[in-house]
CSV table of C-alpha atoms in Angstrom, one decimal:
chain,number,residue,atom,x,y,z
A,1,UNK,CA,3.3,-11.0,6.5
A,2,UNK,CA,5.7,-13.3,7.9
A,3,UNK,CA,4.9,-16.1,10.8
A,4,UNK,CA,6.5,-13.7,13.2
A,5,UNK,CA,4.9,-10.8,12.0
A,6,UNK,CA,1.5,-12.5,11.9
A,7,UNK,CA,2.2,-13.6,15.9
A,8,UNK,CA,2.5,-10.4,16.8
A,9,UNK,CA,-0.7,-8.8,15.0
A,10,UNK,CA,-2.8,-11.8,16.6
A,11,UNK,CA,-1.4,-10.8,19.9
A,12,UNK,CA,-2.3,-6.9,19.3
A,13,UNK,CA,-5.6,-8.5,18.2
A,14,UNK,CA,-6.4,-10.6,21.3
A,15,UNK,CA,-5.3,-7.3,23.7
A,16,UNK,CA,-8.1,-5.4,21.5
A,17,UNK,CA,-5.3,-3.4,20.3
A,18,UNK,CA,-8.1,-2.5,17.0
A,19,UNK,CA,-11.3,-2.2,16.9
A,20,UNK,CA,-11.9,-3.7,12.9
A,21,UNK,CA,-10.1,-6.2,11.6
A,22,UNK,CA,-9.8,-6.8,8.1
A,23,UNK,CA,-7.8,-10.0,6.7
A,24,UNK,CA,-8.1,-13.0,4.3
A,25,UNK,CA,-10.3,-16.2,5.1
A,26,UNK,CA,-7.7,-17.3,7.7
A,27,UNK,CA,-8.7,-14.3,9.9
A,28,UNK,CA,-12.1,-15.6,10.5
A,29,UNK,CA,-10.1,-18.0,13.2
A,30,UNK,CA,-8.4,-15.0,14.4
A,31,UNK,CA,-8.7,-14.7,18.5
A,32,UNK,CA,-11.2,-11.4,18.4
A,33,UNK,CA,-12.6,-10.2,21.6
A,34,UNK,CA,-16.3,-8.3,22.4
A,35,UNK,CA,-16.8,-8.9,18.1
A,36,UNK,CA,-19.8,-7.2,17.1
A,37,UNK,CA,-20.5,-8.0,13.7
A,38,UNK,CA,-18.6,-10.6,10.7
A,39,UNK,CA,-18.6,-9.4,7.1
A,40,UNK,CA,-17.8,-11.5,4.7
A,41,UNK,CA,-17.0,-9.2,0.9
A,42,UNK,CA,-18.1,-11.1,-2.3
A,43,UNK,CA,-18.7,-13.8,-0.7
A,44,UNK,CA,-19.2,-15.8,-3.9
A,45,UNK,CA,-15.6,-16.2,-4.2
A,46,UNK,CA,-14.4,-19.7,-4.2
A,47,UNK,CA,-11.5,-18.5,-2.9
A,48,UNK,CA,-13.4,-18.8,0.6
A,49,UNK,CA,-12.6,-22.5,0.4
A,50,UNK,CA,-9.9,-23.6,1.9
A,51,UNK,CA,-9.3,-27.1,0.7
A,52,UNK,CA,-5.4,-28.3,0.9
A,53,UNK,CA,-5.0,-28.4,4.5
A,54,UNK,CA,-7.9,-28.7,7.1
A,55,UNK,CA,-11.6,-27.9,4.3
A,56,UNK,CA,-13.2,-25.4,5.6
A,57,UNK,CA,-15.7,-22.7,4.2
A,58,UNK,CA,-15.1,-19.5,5.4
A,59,UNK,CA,-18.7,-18.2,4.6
A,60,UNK,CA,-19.9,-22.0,7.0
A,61,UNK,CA,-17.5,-20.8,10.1
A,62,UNK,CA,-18.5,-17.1,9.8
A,63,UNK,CA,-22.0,-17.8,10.3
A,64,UNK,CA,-21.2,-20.9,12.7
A,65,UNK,CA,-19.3,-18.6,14.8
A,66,UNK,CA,-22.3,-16.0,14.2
A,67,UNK,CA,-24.9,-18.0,16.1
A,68,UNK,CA,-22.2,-19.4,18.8
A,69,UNK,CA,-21.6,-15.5,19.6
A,70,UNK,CA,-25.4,-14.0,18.6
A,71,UNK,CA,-24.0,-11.6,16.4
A,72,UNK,CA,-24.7,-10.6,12.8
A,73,UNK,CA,-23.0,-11.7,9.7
A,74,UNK,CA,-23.3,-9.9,6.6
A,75,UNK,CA,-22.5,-11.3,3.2
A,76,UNK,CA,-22.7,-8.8,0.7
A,77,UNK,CA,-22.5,-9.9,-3.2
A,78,UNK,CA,-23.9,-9.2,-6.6
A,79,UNK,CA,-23.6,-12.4,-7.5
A,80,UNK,CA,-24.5,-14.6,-4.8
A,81,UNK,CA,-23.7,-17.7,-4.6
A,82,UNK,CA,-26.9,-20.4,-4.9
A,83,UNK,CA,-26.9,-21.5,-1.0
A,84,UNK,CA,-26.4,-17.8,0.0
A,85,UNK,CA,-29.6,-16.7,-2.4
A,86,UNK,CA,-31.6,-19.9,-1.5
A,87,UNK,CA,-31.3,-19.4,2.2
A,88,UNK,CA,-31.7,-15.6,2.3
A,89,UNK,CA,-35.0,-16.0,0.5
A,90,UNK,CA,-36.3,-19.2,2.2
A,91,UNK,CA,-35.3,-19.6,5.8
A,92,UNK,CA,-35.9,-17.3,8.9
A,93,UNK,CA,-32.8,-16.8,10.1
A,94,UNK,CA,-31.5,-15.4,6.8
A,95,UNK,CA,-32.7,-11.1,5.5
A,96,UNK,CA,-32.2,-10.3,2.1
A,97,UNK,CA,-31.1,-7.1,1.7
A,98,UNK,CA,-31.2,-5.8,-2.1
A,99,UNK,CA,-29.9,-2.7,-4.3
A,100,UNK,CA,-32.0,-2.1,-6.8
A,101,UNK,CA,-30.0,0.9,-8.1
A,102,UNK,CA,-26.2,1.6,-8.5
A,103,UNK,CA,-24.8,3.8,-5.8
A,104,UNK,CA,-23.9,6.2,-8.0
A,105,UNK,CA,-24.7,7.1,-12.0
A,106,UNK,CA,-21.0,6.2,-13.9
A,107,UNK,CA,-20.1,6.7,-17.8
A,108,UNK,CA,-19.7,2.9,-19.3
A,109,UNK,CA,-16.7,1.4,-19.7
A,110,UNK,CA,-14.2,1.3,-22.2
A,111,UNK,CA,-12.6,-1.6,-22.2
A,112,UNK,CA,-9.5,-2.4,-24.3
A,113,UNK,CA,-7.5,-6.0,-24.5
A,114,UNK,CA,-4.3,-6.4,-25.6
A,115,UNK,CA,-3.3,-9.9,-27.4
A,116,UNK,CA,0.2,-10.3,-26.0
A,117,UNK,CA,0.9,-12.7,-28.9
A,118,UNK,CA,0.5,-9.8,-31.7
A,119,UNK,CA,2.6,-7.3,-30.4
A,120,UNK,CA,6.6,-7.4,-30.7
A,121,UNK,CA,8.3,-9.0,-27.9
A,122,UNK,CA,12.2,-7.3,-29.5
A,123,UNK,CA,9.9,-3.7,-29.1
A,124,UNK,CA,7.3,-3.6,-26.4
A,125,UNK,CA,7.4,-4.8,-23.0
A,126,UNK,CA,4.8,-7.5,-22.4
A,127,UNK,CA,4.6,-6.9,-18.7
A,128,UNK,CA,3.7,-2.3,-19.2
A,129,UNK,CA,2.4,-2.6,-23.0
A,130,UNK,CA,2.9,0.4,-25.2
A,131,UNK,CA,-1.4,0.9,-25.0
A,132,UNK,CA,-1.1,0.7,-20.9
A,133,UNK,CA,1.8,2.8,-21.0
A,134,UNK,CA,-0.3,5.3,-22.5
A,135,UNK,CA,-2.7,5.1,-20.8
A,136,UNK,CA,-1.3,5.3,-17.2
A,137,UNK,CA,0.3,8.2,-18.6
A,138,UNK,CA,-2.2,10.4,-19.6
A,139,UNK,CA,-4.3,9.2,-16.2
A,140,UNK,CA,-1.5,10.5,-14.6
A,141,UNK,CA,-1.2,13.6,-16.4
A,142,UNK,CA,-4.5,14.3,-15.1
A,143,UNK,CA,-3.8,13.7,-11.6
A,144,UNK,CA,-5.7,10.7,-11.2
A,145,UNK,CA,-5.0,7.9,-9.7
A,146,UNK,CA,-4.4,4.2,-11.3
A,147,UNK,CA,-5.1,0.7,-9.6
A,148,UNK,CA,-3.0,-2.5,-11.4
A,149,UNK,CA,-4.5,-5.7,-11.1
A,150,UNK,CA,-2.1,-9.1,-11.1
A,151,UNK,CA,-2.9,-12.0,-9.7
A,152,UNK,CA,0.8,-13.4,-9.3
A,153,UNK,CA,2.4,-12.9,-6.2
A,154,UNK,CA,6.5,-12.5,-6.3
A,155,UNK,CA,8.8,-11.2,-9.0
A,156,UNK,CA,8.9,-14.1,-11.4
A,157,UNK,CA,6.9,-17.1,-12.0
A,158,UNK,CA,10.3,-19.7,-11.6
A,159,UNK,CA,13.5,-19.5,-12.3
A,160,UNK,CA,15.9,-21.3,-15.1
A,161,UNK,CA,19.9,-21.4,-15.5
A,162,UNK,CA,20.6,-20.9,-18.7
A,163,UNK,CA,23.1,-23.1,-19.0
A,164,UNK,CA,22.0,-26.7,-18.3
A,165,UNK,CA,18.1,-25.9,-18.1
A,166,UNK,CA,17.7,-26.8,-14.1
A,167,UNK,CA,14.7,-25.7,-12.4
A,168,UNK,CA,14.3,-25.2,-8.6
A,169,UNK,CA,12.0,-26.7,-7.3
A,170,UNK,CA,10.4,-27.4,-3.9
A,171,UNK,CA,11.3,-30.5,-2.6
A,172,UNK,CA,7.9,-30.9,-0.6
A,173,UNK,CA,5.6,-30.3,-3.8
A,174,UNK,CA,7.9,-30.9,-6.7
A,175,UNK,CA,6.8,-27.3,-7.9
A,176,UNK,CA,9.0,-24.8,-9.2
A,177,UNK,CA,10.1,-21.8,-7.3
A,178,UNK,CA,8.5,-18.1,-7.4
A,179,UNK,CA,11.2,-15.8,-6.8
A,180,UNK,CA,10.5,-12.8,-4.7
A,181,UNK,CA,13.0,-10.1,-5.2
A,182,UNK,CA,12.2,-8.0,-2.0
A,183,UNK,CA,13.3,-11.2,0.2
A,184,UNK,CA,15.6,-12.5,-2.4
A,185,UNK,CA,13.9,-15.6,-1.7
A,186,UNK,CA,12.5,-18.7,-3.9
A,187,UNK,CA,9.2,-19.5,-2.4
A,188,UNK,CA,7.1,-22.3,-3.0
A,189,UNK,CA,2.9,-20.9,-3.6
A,190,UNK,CA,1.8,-24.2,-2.2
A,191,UNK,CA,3.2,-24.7,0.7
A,192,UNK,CA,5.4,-21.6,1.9
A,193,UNK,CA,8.9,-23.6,1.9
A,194,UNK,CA,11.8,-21.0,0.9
A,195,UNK,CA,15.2,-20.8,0.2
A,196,UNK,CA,17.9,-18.3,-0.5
A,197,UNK,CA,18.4,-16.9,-3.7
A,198,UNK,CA,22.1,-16.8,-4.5
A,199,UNK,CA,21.9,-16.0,-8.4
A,200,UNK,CA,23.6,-19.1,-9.2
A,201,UNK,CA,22.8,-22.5,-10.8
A,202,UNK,CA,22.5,-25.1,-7.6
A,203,UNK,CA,22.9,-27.4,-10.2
A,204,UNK,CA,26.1,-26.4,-12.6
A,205,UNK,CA,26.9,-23.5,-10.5
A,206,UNK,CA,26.9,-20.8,-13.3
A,207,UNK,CA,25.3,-17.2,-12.8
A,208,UNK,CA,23.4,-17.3,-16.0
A,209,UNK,CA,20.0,-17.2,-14.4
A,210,UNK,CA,16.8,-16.0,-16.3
A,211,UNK,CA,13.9,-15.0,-14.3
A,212,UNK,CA,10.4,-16.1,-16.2
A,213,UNK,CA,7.7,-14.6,-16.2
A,214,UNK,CA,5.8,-12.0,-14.7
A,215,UNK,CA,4.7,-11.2,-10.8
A,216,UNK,CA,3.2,-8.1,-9.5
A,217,UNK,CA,7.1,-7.1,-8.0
A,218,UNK,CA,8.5,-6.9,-11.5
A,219,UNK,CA,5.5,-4.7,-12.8
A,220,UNK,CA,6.1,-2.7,-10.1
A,221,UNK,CA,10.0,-2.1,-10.7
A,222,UNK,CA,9.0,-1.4,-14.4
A,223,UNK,CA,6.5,1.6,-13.4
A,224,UNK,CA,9.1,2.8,-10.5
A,225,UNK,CA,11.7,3.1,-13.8
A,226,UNK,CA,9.3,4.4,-16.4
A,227,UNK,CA,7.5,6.4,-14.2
A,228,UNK,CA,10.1,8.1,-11.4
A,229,UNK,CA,8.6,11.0,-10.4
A,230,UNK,CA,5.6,9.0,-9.5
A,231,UNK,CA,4.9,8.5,-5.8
């Protein structure tokens, strides 16, 4: 979301406009009224830590704000972090709650990996391999339904003019661009600062531009062009 868009859904928030409200660690300052209950999914994840710009622990304000409001926070993990598991099982105001059994009975997993280094760049797309390509395919031709992990926000990891080798970078952080192709913007990961994306070299001013790497919005034009028929 945008800062405007994120205005508005605290606003809708702080009217009551929703009863559950699901976000990122940010949320957990998020102006809630009458809340009932905080969860708090894998809570293991060091992601909770916020550590660039005011520290905080999300898991420490979740159960801060628990006792200011007397209301229950739930932390739910399979691997628990080593304060979580210490408290639960030694002080009072902690209940360990435990699963001995998996919800429900699955086949194991197959798991395949793919060493992008052996296969042939001039052939296969590193981004949709031939193997994944497959794959989704024959999921699909079974009517089931496929869920791509990527952990790279944007289009492209930074950009470089082929010409004279000039890098954008942000002029904040010193760190190159991500472009994002459904802003046409270059954003900077670290601290939000953009700028518009003309196509040409700030630099030398040619239009040979070459877009490295690989975010989730260029695997996601590849499968819209491989796989069209696919909602």
């Amino acid at each position: 979301m945008n800062e405007a868009e994120r205005y508005e859904r605290w606003l809708d928030i702080w009217e009551n406009e929703f009863d559950v409200i699901i976000g990122t660690r940010s949320s957990i300052f998020t102006p809630i009224g009458k809340l009932g209950v905080i969860i708090l999914d894998e809570e293991h994840d060091p992601s909770y830590k916020e550590g660039t710009r005011v520290r905080y622990n999300t898991r420490d304000v979740a159960i801060k704000l628990g006792e200011i409001l007397n209301i229950p926070v739930v932390m739910g993990s399979a691997t628990p972090s080593i304060v979580t598991r210490y408290k639960a099982e030694n002080e009072n105001d902690f209940t360990l709650l435990e699963i001995p059994v998996k919800a429900q009975s699955s086949s194991p997993l197959e798991l395949q990996v793919v060493d992008l280094k052996k296969i042939d760049r001039l052939k296969e797309d590193t981004a949709i391999t031939g193997k994944l390509f497959t794959a989704i395919r024959e999921e699909l031709e079974k009517n089931n339904k496929i869920i791509i992990f990527l952990n790279r926000r944007g289009y492209s990891n930074f950009v470089i003019c082929n010409k004279c080798g000039s890098v954008p970078k942000c002029s904040a952080c010193d760190l190159s661009y991500n472009y994002h192709s459904d802003r046409r913007k270059l954003v900077c990961h670290h601290c939000g600062r953009e700028q518009n994306y003309t196509g040409m070299c700030p630099v030398c001013g040619a239009d040979n531009i070459f877009l490295c790497g690989t975010g989730i919005q260029r695997v996601q034009s590849k499968l819209k062009m491989r796989f069209k028929n696919t909602p």
